[in-house]
Tab-separated table of N, CA and C in Angstrom:
chain	number	residue	atom	x	y	z
A	1	MET	N	116.895	121.309	97.930
A	1	MET	CA	117.190	119.973	98.447
A	1	MET	C	117.816	119.131	97.343
A	2	ILE	N	118.732	118.282	97.749
A	2	ILE	CA	119.318	117.367	96.778
A	2	ILE	C	118.567	116.040	96.830
A	3	ALA	N	118.776	115.231	95.801
A	3	ALA	CA	118.122	113.921	95.728
A	3	ALA	C	119.038	112.855	96.323
A	4	VAL	N	118.450	111.759	96.759
A	4	VAL	CA	119.198	110.665	97.367
A	4	VAL	C	120.328	110.198	96.449
A	5	GLU	N	120.068	110.079	95.160
A	5	GLU	CA	121.089	109.587	94.233
A	5	GLU	C	122.335	110.467	94.205
A	6	ASP	N	122.204	111.747	94.528
A	6	ASP	CA	123.357	112.647	94.529
A	6	ASP	C	124.444	112.181	95.491
A	7	ILE	N	124.063	111.450	96.527
A	7	ILE	CA	125.042	110.919	97.481
A	7	ILE	C	126.000	109.954	96.786
A	8	LEU	N	125.536	109.248	95.760
A	8	LEU	CA	126.410	108.309	95.054
A	8	LEU	C	127.490	109.035	94.266
A	9	TRP	N	127.179	110.218	93.780
A	9	TRP	CA	128.142	110.976	92.975
A	9	TRP	C	129.246	111.586	93.822
A	10	ALA	N	128.907	112.076	94.993
A	10	ALA	CA	129.908	112.705	95.862
A	10	ALA	C	129.452	112.595	97.309
A	11	PRO	N	130.378	112.275	98.208
A	11	PRO	CA	129.992	112.173	99.619
A	11	PRO	C	129.593	113.535	100.177
A	12	ILE	N	128.748	113.508	101.162
A	12	ILE	CA	128.352	114.714	101.881
A	12	ILE	C	129.349	114.906	103.018
A	13	ASP	N	129.722	116.141	103.299
A	13	ASP	CA	130.627	116.439	104.407
A	13	ASP	C	129.953	116.029	105.719
A	14	VAL	N	130.489	114.999	106.349
A	14	VAL	CA	129.859	114.466	107.560
A	14	VAL	C	130.387	115.106	108.840
A	15	LEU	N	131.401	115.965	108.741
A	15	LEU	CA	131.989	116.551	109.943
A	15	LEU	C	131.001	117.415	110.723
A	16	LYS	N	130.070	118.055	110.045
A	16	LYS	CA	129.113	118.940	110.706
A	16	LYS	C	127.788	118.242	111.008
A	17	THR	N	127.724	116.948	110.740
A	17	THR	CA	126.488	116.190	110.911
A	17	THR	C	126.634	115.248	112.100
A	18	PRO	N	125.635	115.162	112.966
A	18	PRO	CA	125.725	114.233	114.097
A	18	PRO	C	125.894	112.786	113.623
A	19	SER	N	126.632	112.018	114.408
A	19	SER	CA	126.788	110.588	114.120
A	19	SER	C	125.524	109.851	114.537
A	20	PRO	N	125.208	108.754	113.839
A	20	PRO	CA	124.042	107.964	114.270
A	20	PRO	C	124.297	107.322	115.630
A	21	ASP	N	123.238	107.179	116.422
A	21	ASP	CA	123.371	106.518	117.725
A	21	ASP	C	123.839	105.082	117.554
A	22	VAL	N	123.351	104.437	116.523
A	22	VAL	CA	123.752	103.077	116.172
A	22	VAL	C	124.265	103.146	114.738
A	23	ASP	N	125.487	102.670	114.513
A	23	ASP	CA	126.143	102.834	113.215
A	23	ASP	C	126.471	101.472	112.609
A	24	PRO	N	125.839	101.107	111.496
A	24	PRO	CA	126.105	99.799	110.892
A	24	PRO	C	127.521	99.645	110.345
A	25	LEU	N	128.274	100.739	110.258
A	25	LEU	CA	129.661	100.622	109.817
A	25	LEU	C	130.558	100.086	110.926
A	26	ILE	N	130.113	100.231	112.187
A	26	ILE	CA	130.916	99.730	113.303
A	26	ILE	C	130.136	98.833	114.268
A	27	ASP	N	128.813	98.919	114.263
A	27	ASP	CA	127.981	98.127	115.176
A	27	ASP	C	127.307	96.983	114.427
A	28	SER	N	127.643	95.758	114.788
A	28	SER	CA	127.010	94.596	114.161
A	28	SER	C	125.504	94.621	114.410
A	29	ASP	N	124.759	94.199	113.420
A	29	ASP	CA	123.302	94.058	113.494
A	29	ASP	C	122.551	95.372	113.738
A	30	ALA	N	123.182	96.501	113.463
A	30	ALA	CA	122.533	97.799	113.665
A	30	ALA	C	121.324	97.993	112.755
A	31	LEU	N	121.301	97.328	111.625
A	31	LEU	CA	120.225	97.523	110.645
A	31	LEU	C	119.046	96.565	110.813
A	32	GLN	N	118.983	95.845	111.929
A	32	GLN	CA	117.924	94.844	112.095
A	32	GLN	C	116.539	95.413	111.819
A	33	GLU	N	115.802	94.673	110.998
A	33	GLU	CA	114.424	94.959	110.594
A	33	GLU	C	114.282	96.146	109.647
A	34	ALA	N	115.386	96.820	109.300
A	34	ALA	CA	115.305	97.787	108.201
A	34	ALA	C	115.038	96.977	106.935
A	35	GLN	N	114.381	97.574	105.961
A	35	GLN	CA	114.110	96.863	104.709
A	35	GLN	C	115.004	97.411	103.607
A	36	LEU	N	115.656	96.515	102.897
A	36	LEU	CA	116.432	96.922	101.732
A	36	LEU	C	115.458	97.182	100.591
A	37	LEU	N	115.484	98.407	100.064
A	37	LEU	CA	114.593	98.776	98.963
A	37	LEU	C	115.281	98.686	97.614
A	38	ASP	N	116.565	99.023	97.578
A	38	ASP	CA	117.257	99.049	96.293
A	38	ASP	C	118.754	98.949	96.504
A	39	LEU	N	119.395	98.383	95.521
A	39	LEU	CA	120.850	98.256	95.462
A	39	LEU	C	121.257	98.844	94.127
A	40	ARG	N	122.127	99.835	94.158
A	40	ARG	CA	122.536	100.492	92.917
A	40	ARG	C	124.050	100.398	92.779
A	41	ILE	N	124.483	99.917	91.622
A	41	ILE	CA	125.912	99.860	91.315
A	41	ILE	C	126.207	100.984	90.339
A	42	HIS	N	127.031	101.909	90.777
A	42	HIS	CA	127.427	103.049	89.964
A	42	HIS	C	128.810	102.704	89.401
A	43	ALA	N	128.824	101.998	88.268
A	43	ALA	CA	130.062	101.457	87.704
A	43	ALA	C	131.070	102.545	87.362
A	44	LEU	N	130.614	103.691	86.902
A	44	LEU	CA	131.499	104.777	86.500
A	44	LEU	C	132.457	105.176	87.618
A	45	SER	N	131.966	105.157	88.848
A	45	SER	CA	132.791	105.578	89.982
A	45	SER	C	133.118	104.442	90.950
A	46	SER	N	132.805	103.205	90.593
A	46	SER	CA	133.029	102.046	91.478
A	46	SER	C	132.367	102.257	92.838
A	47	THR	N	131.150	102.749	92.793
A	47	THR	CA	130.397	103.036	94.009
A	47	THR	C	129.141	102.165	94.048
A	48	VAL	N	128.839	101.650	95.235
A	48	VAL	CA	127.624	100.862	95.438
A	48	VAL	C	126.784	101.575	96.492
A	49	GLY	N	125.495	101.711	96.224
A	49	GLY	CA	124.587	102.335	97.175
A	49	GLY	C	123.463	101.390	97.556
A	50	LEU	N	123.146	101.370	98.829
A	50	LEU	CA	122.037	100.576	99.350
A	50	LEU	C	121.029	101.546	99.963
A	51	LEU	N	119.782	101.451	99.533
A	51	LEU	CA	118.718	102.319	100.037
A	51	LEU	C	117.827	101.501	100.970
A	52	PHE	N	117.676	101.987	102.202
A	52	PHE	CA	116.915	101.265	103.221
A	52	PHE	C	115.681	102.045	103.669
A	53	GLU	N	114.642	101.305	103.975
A	53	GLU	CA	113.432	101.783	104.640
A	53	GLU	C	113.695	101.662	106.138
A	54	LEU	N	113.661	102.778	106.880
A	54	LEU	CA	113.947	102.728	108.318
A	54	LEU	C	112.707	102.724	109.201
A	55	ARG	N	111.526	102.929	108.645
A	55	ARG	CA	110.328	102.977	109.487
A	55	ARG	C	110.042	101.629	110.135
A	56	THR	N	110.647	100.573	109.639
A	56	THR	CA	110.473	99.238	110.205
A	56	THR	C	111.651	98.822	111.084
A	57	ALA	N	112.717	99.622	111.109
A	57	ALA	CA	113.953	99.256	111.809
A	57	ALA	C	113.776	99.306	113.326
A	58	LEU	N	114.483	98.419	114.009
A	58	LEU	CA	114.374	98.336	115.459
A	58	LEU	C	115.166	99.419	116.181
A	59	GLN	N	116.310	99.849	115.623
A	59	GLN	CA	117.234	100.668	116.394
A	59	GLN	C	117.330	102.125	115.955
A	60	PHE	N	116.480	102.565	115.051
A	60	PHE	CA	116.551	103.948	114.583
A	60	PHE	C	115.253	104.673	114.919
A	61	GLU	N	115.374	105.731	115.715
A	61	GLU	CA	114.200	106.530	116.061
A	61	GLU	C	114.069	107.740	115.158
A	62	ASP	N	115.183	108.199	114.620
A	62	ASP	CA	115.182	109.363	113.738
A	62	ASP	C	115.263	108.899	112.293
A	63	GLY	N	114.639	109.652	111.412
A	63	GLY	CA	114.720	109.352	109.985
A	63	GLY	C	113.765	108.266	109.552
A	64	ASN	N	113.430	108.303	108.267
A	64	ASN	CA	112.568	107.268	107.702
A	64	ASN	C	113.261	106.476	106.602
A	65	ALA	N	114.516	106.818	106.331
A	65	ALA	CA	115.280	106.100	105.309
A	65	ALA	C	116.764	106.219	105.626
A	66	ALA	N	117.547	105.369	104.997
A	66	ALA	CA	119.004	105.423	105.152
A	66	ALA	C	119.658	105.008	103.847
A	67	VAL	N	120.859	105.515	103.650
A	67	VAL	CA	121.664	105.152	102.488
A	67	VAL	C	123.028	104.717	102.994
A	68	LEU	N	123.455	103.538	102.586
A	68	LEU	CA	124.796	103.059	102.881
A	68	LEU	C	125.552	103.043	101.556
A	69	VAL	N	126.700	103.705	101.514
A	69	VAL	CA	127.479	103.841	100.286
A	69	VAL	C	128.846	103.212	100.487
A	70	MET	N	129.260	102.372	99.551
A	70	MET	CA	130.607	101.799	99.552
A	70	MET	C	131.335	102.370	98.343
A	71	ARG	N	132.442	103.058	98.594
A	71	ARG	CA	133.246	103.648	97.509
A	71	ARG	C	134.484	102.798	97.259
A	72	GLY	N	134.997	102.870	96.046
A	72	GLY	CA	136.145	102.039	95.688
A	72	GLY	C	135.783	100.567	95.733
A	73	SER	N	134.583	100.250	95.292
A	73	SER	CA	134.079	98.873	95.380
A	73	SER	C	134.874	97.928	94.491
A	74	ARG	N	135.192	96.778	95.052
A	74	ARG	CA	135.934	95.745	94.333
A	74	ARG	C	135.074	94.526	94.023
A	75	GLN	N	134.055	94.311	94.863
A	75	GLN	CA	133.220	93.115	94.707
A	75	GLN	C	131.826	93.406	95.249
A	76	VAL	N	130.822	92.930	94.521
A	76	VAL	CA	129.429	93.041	94.960
A	76	VAL	C	128.760	91.701	94.693
A	77	SER	N	128.087	91.168	95.700
A	77	SER	CA	127.419	89.882	95.537
A	77	SER	C	126.011	89.956	96.120
A	78	TRP	N	125.026	89.537	95.319
A	78	TRP	CA	123.629	89.433	95.760
A	78	TRP	C	123.197	87.993	95.561
A	79	ARG	N	122.738	87.371	96.623
A	79	ARG	CA	122.214	86.008	96.538
A	79	ARG	C	120.823	86.014	97.157
A	80	ALA	N	119.865	85.420	96.435
A	80	ALA	CA	118.496	85.400	96.955
A	80	ALA	C	117.751	84.194	96.416
A	81	SER	N	116.792	83.735	97.204
A	81	SER	CA	115.907	82.680	96.724
A	81	SER	C	114.982	83.276	95.671
A	82	GLY	N	114.479	82.445	94.787
A	82	GLY	CA	113.587	82.920	93.731
A	82	GLY	C	112.294	83.479	94.289
A	83	ARG	N	111.904	84.639	93.810
A	83	ARG	CA	110.657	85.266	94.262
A	83	ARG	C	109.677	85.420	93.111
A	84	ASP	N	110.046	84.987	91.924
A	84	ASP	CA	109.168	85.002	90.751
A	84	ASP	C	108.499	86.352	90.510
A	85	GLY	N	109.241	87.427	90.713
A	85	GLY	CA	108.742	88.760	90.405
A	85	GLY	C	107.817	89.386	91.420
A	86	GLU	N	107.489	88.672	92.500
A	86	GLU	CA	106.587	89.267	93.481
A	86	GLU	C	107.334	90.278	94.349
A	87	ARG	N	106.619	91.298	94.788
A	87	ARG	CA	107.216	92.298	95.671
A	87	ARG	C	107.595	91.628	96.986
A	88	THR	N	108.773	91.975	97.482
A	88	THR	CA	109.266	91.339	98.693
A	88	THR	C	109.835	92.380	99.638
A	89	ALA	N	109.447	92.323	100.887
A	89	ALA	CA	110.058	93.149	101.925
A	89	ALA	C	111.320	92.425	102.385
A	90	TRP	N	112.470	92.858	101.886
A	90	TRP	CA	113.754	92.240	102.246
A	90	TRP	C	114.219	92.840	103.572
A	91	SER	N	113.906	92.189	104.676
A	91	SER	CA	114.215	92.702	106.013
A	91	SER	C	115.582	92.229	106.471
A	92	VAL	N	116.355	93.157	107.029
A	92	VAL	CA	117.694	92.825	107.522
A	92	VAL	C	117.560	92.002	108.797
A	93	VAL	N	118.229	90.854	108.822
A	93	VAL	CA	118.263	90.018	110.022
A	93	VAL	C	119.656	89.989	110.638
A	94	GLY	N	120.643	90.502	109.923
A	94	GLY	CA	121.996	90.570	110.456
A	94	GLY	C	122.889	91.379	109.538
A	95	SER	N	123.838	92.088	110.142
A	95	SER	CA	124.796	92.845	109.339
A	95	SER	C	126.093	93.010	110.120
A	96	VAL	N	127.198	92.998	109.391
A	96	VAL	CA	128.508	93.191	110.014
A	96	VAL	C	129.462	93.783	108.980
A	97	THR	N	130.318	94.680	109.439
A	97	THR	CA	131.378	95.241	108.607
A	97	THR	C	132.700	94.885	109.266
A	98	HIS	N	133.634	94.346	108.487
A	98	HIS	CA	134.951	94.028	109.030
A	98	HIS	C	136.021	94.285	107.967
A	99	LEU	N	137.274	94.309	108.396
A	99	LEU	CA	138.388	94.508	107.471
A	99	LEU	C	138.796	93.187	106.844
A	100	ARG	N	139.088	93.236	105.543
A	100	ARG	CA	139.580	92.065	104.820
A	100	ARG	C	140.628	92.551	103.831
A	101	SER	N	141.865	92.198	104.063
A	101	SER	CA	142.974	92.584	103.182
A	101	SER	C	143.031	94.098	102.975
A	102	GLY	N	142.826	94.862	104.037
A	102	GLY	CA	142.901	96.312	103.967
A	102	GLY	C	141.677	96.990	103.384
A	103	LEU	N	140.635	96.226	103.104
A	103	LEU	CA	139.390	96.778	102.562
A	103	LEU	C	138.241	96.495	103.527
A	104	LEU	N	137.179	97.252	103.390
A	104	LEU	CA	135.979	97.005	104.189
A	104	LEU	C	135.144	95.920	103.530
A	105	ASN	N	134.670	94.999	104.330
A	105	ASN	CA	133.796	93.937	103.842
A	105	ASN	C	132.466	94.057	104.589
A	106	LEU	N	131.413	94.356	103.850
A	106	LEU	CA	130.078	94.494	104.421
A	106	LEU	C	129.269	93.258	104.081
A	107	ASP	N	128.752	92.588	105.098
A	107	ASP	CA	127.895	91.413	104.920
A	107	ASP	C	126.530	91.721	105.523
A	108	ILE	N	125.494	91.570	104.718
A	108	ILE	CA	124.127	91.790	105.194
A	108	ILE	C	123.308	90.546	104.885
A	109	ARG	N	122.613	90.022	105.905
A	109	ARG	CA	121.706	88.890	105.733
A	109	ARG	C	120.277	89.410	105.788
A	110	LEU	N	119.468	88.922	104.860
A	110	LEU	CA	118.095	89.399	104.718
A	110	LEU	C	117.114	88.242	104.803
A	111	SER	N	115.907	88.566	105.205
A	111	SER	CA	114.824	87.591	105.177
A	111	SER	C	113.788	88.104	104.187
A	112	PRO	N	113.311	87.243	103.322
A	112	PRO	CA	113.517	85.799	103.236
A	112	PRO	C	114.738	85.427	102.387
A	113	SER	N	115.611	84.639	102.944
A	113	SER	CA	116.705	83.936	102.259
A	113	SER	C	117.469	84.748	101.229
A	114	ALA	N	118.180	85.782	101.695
A	114	ALA	CA	119.011	86.570	100.784
A	114	ALA	C	120.218	87.110	101.540
A	115	SER	N	121.246	87.478	100.791
A	115	SER	CA	122.423	88.101	101.389
A	115	SER	C	123.104	89.015	100.382
A	116	ILE	N	123.813	89.988	100.926
A	116	ILE	CA	124.604	90.926	100.129
A	116	ILE	C	125.989	90.961	100.742
A	117	GLU	N	126.997	90.967	99.885
A	117	GLU	CA	128.368	91.170	100.341
A	117	GLU	C	129.009	92.201	99.426
A	118	ILE	N	129.627	93.217	100.032
A	118	ILE	CA	130.290	94.274	99.273
A	118	ILE	C	131.677	94.476	99.862
A	119	LEU	N	132.666	94.569	98.994
A	119	LEU	CA	134.051	94.805	99.387
A	119	LEU	C	134.484	96.124	98.770
A	120	GLY	N	135.004	97.052	99.591
A	120	GLY	CA	135.393	98.348	99.058
A	120	GLY	C	136.363	99.089	99.953
A	121	ALA	N	136.788	100.263	99.485
A	121	ALA	CA	137.824	101.040	100.160
A	121	ALA	C	137.296	101.872	101.329
A	122	SER	N	136.094	102.417	101.199
A	122	SER	CA	135.532	103.244	102.269
A	122	SER	C	134.010	103.176	102.209
A	123	ALA	N	133.392	103.554	103.320
A	123	ALA	CA	131.929	103.493	103.385
A	123	ALA	C	131.391	104.710	104.125
A	124	GLU	N	130.168	105.060	103.769
A	124	GLU	CA	129.436	106.118	104.457
A	124	GLU	C	128.038	105.595	104.774
A	125	PHE	N	127.485	106.114	105.850
A	125	PHE	CA	126.119	105.771	106.223
A	125	PHE	C	125.377	107.061	106.531
A	126	TYR	N	124.227	107.237	105.907
A	126	TYR	CA	123.429	108.452	106.054
A	126	TYR	C	122.025	108.098	106.530
A	127	VAL	N	121.593	108.694	107.628
A	127	VAL	CA	120.207	108.604	108.076
A	127	VAL	C	119.526	109.863	107.555
A	128	ILE	N	118.434	109.675	106.822
A	128	ILE	CA	117.783	110.801	106.162
A	128	ILE	C	116.284	110.817	106.454
A	129	ASP	N	115.689	111.966	106.206
A	129	ASP	CA	114.240	112.097	106.283
A	129	ASP	C	113.730	112.485	104.905
A	130	VAL	N	112.893	111.627	104.343
A	130	VAL	CA	112.261	111.892	103.053
A	130	VAL	C	110.854	112.404	103.352
A	131	PRO	N	110.548	113.655	102.970
A	131	PRO	CA	109.232	114.201	103.301
A	131	PRO	C	108.105	113.534	102.516
A	132	GLU	N	106.933	113.557	103.111
A	132	GLU	CA	105.691	113.169	102.440
A	132	GLU	C	105.576	111.696	102.042
A	133	ILE	N	106.258	110.793	102.760
A	133	ILE	CA	106.046	109.372	102.454
A	133	ILE	C	105.190	108.688	103.515
A	134	GLY	N	104.765	109.419	104.520
A	134	GLY	CA	103.869	108.851	105.520
A	134	GLY	C	104.602	108.237	106.696
A	135	GLU	N	103.821	107.832	107.682
A	135	GLU	CA	104.372	107.285	108.921
A	135	GLU	C	104.728	105.803	108.829
A	136	ALA	N	104.057	105.075	107.950
A	136	ALA	CA	104.291	103.631	107.833
A	136	ALA	C	104.494	103.270	106.367
A	137	PRO	N	105.281	102.229	106.112
A	137	PRO	CA	105.465	101.794	104.722
A	137	PRO	C	104.162	101.251	104.140
A	138	PRO	N	104.013	101.317	102.835
A	138	PRO	CA	102.812	100.767	102.202
A	138	PRO	C	102.789	99.241	102.272
A	139	ASP	N	101.618	98.679	102.077
A	139	ASP	CA	101.443	97.229	102.011
A	139	ASP	C	101.803	96.777	100.596
A	140	TYR	N	102.892	96.042	100.462
A	140	TYR	CA	103.396	95.644	99.139
A	140	TYR	C	102.478	94.659	98.422
A	141	CYS	N	101.655	93.950	99.168
A	141	CYS	CA	100.816	92.911	98.559
A	141	CYS	C	99.466	93.426	98.067
A	142	SER	N	98.872	94.364	98.796
A	142	SER	CA	97.497	94.725	98.451
A	142	SER	C	97.325	96.125	97.859
A	143	GLU	N	98.343	96.957	97.939
A	143	GLU	CA	98.171	98.317	97.432
A	143	GLU	C	98.619	98.436	95.981
A	144	ARG	N	98.068	99.443	95.305
A	144	ARG	CA	98.415	99.684	93.902
A	144	ARG	C	99.862	100.164	93.780
A	145	GLU	N	100.451	99.908	92.623
A	145	GLU	CA	101.846	100.271	92.355
A	145	GLU	C	102.119	101.751	92.642
A	146	GLU	N	101.236	102.621	92.193
A	146	GLU	CA	101.431	104.058	92.388
A	146	GLU	C	101.484	104.415	93.873
A	147	HIS	N	100.610	103.819	94.669
A	147	HIS	CA	100.584	104.089	96.105
A	147	HIS	C	101.853	103.565	96.770
A	148	ILE	N	102.319	102.410	96.343
A	148	ILE	CA	103.557	101.847	96.891
A	148	ILE	C	104.730	102.769	96.578
A	149	ARG	N	104.850	103.166	95.329
A	149	ARG	CA	105.966	104.038	94.925
A	149	ARG	C	105.942	105.374	95.656
A	150	ASN	N	104.761	105.936	95.839
A	150	ASN	CA	104.647	107.221	96.541
A	150	ASN	C	104.891	107.098	98.040
A	151	GLY	N	104.783	105.892	98.575
A	151	GLY	CA	104.959	105.678	100.005
A	151	GLY	C	106.336	105.206	100.409
A	152	LEU	N	107.270	105.158	99.454
A	152	LEU	CA	108.626	104.689	99.745
A	152	LEU	C	109.665	105.721	99.320
A	153	PRO	N	110.793	105.771	100.039
A	153	PRO	CA	111.898	106.595	99.551
A	153	PRO	C	112.451	105.986	98.265
A	154	SER	N	112.964	106.841	97.392
A	154	SER	CA	113.581	106.364	96.151
A	154	SER	C	114.842	107.177	95.892
A	155	TRP	N	115.584	106.797	94.880
A	155	TRP	CA	116.815	107.515	94.531
A	155	TRP	C	116.516	108.943	94.089
A	156	ASP	N	115.308	109.203	93.613
A	156	ASP	CA	114.924	110.545	93.165
A	156	ASP	C	114.368	111.414	94.291
A	157	SER	N	114.167	110.840	95.456
A	157	SER	CA	113.538	111.576	96.558
A	157	SER	C	114.430	112.698	97.082
A	158	PRO	N	113.844	113.883	97.307
A	158	PRO	CA	114.576	114.916	98.039
A	158	PRO	C	114.621	114.497	99.511
A	159	PHE	N	115.616	114.967	100.245
A	159	PHE	CA	115.747	114.532	101.633
A	159	PHE	C	116.417	115.594	102.487
A	160	THR	N	116.281	115.410	103.790
A	160	THR	CA	117.019	116.180	104.781
A	160	THR	C	117.967	115.215	105.475
A	161	LEU	N	119.242	115.580	105.559
A	161	LEU	CA	120.240	114.747	106.228
A	161	LEU	C	120.125	114.940	107.734
A	162	LEU	N	120.014	113.830	108.478
A	162	LEU	CA	119.884	113.881	109.929
A	162	LEU	C	121.149	113.431	110.641
A	163	GLN	N	121.743	112.333	110.172
A	163	GLN	CA	122.929	111.762	110.815
A	163	GLN	C	123.808	111.139	109.740
A	164	ALA	N	125.119	111.058	110.023
A	164	ALA	CA	126.020	110.467	109.030
A	164	ALA	C	127.293	109.965	109.695
A	165	SER	N	127.922	108.990	109.035
A	165	SER	CA	129.211	108.472	109.497
A	165	SER	C	130.042	108.048	108.294
A	166	HIS	N	131.336	107.873	108.535
A	166	HIS	CA	132.281	107.500	107.480
A	166	HIS	C	133.292	106.530	108.079
A	167	LEU	N	133.730	105.564	107.267
A	167	LEU	CA	134.747	104.610	107.710
A	167	LEU	C	135.642	104.259	106.536
A	168	ASP	N	136.954	104.342	106.751
A	168	ASP	CA	137.930	103.933	105.738
A	168	ASP	C	138.424	102.529	106.036
A	169	GLY	N	138.797	101.807	104.969
A	169	GLY	CA	139.332	100.458	105.114
A	169	GLY	C	140.762	100.465	105.586
């Protein structure tokens, strides 16, 4: 099995993989209630990766995590209210992808009070299954750090690819 981070280095061939029933690259608000766990900027390749928790998502029945990758990234913006270091479940409340000057523009709104905007040449979306993380996400407020980390997908997690899509700008 490969690790989630390997997707940032090279795209997976999506031709043999089923498309997601709901695709955030073309369907507005497809990511509702998914939680953003991490945002990784891979400067060497101008690639941005977003790692999502799907066990809380409204529109995904398959998979427990997702990765959205923007290649040929030109701009990345993260805006958030101050959280003073406390763990926060950044839940998606809205998302849209549209064309801007021949590039893809991804806008994601999160609760509480945050947003991400990424501008790039192409995007991929992967629905994955990370084994052994359980049926429900951990409680970020009351559980120990080790239990939280073991109960969430991470960039180092091995995974099985379930669904995938690709979109060029």
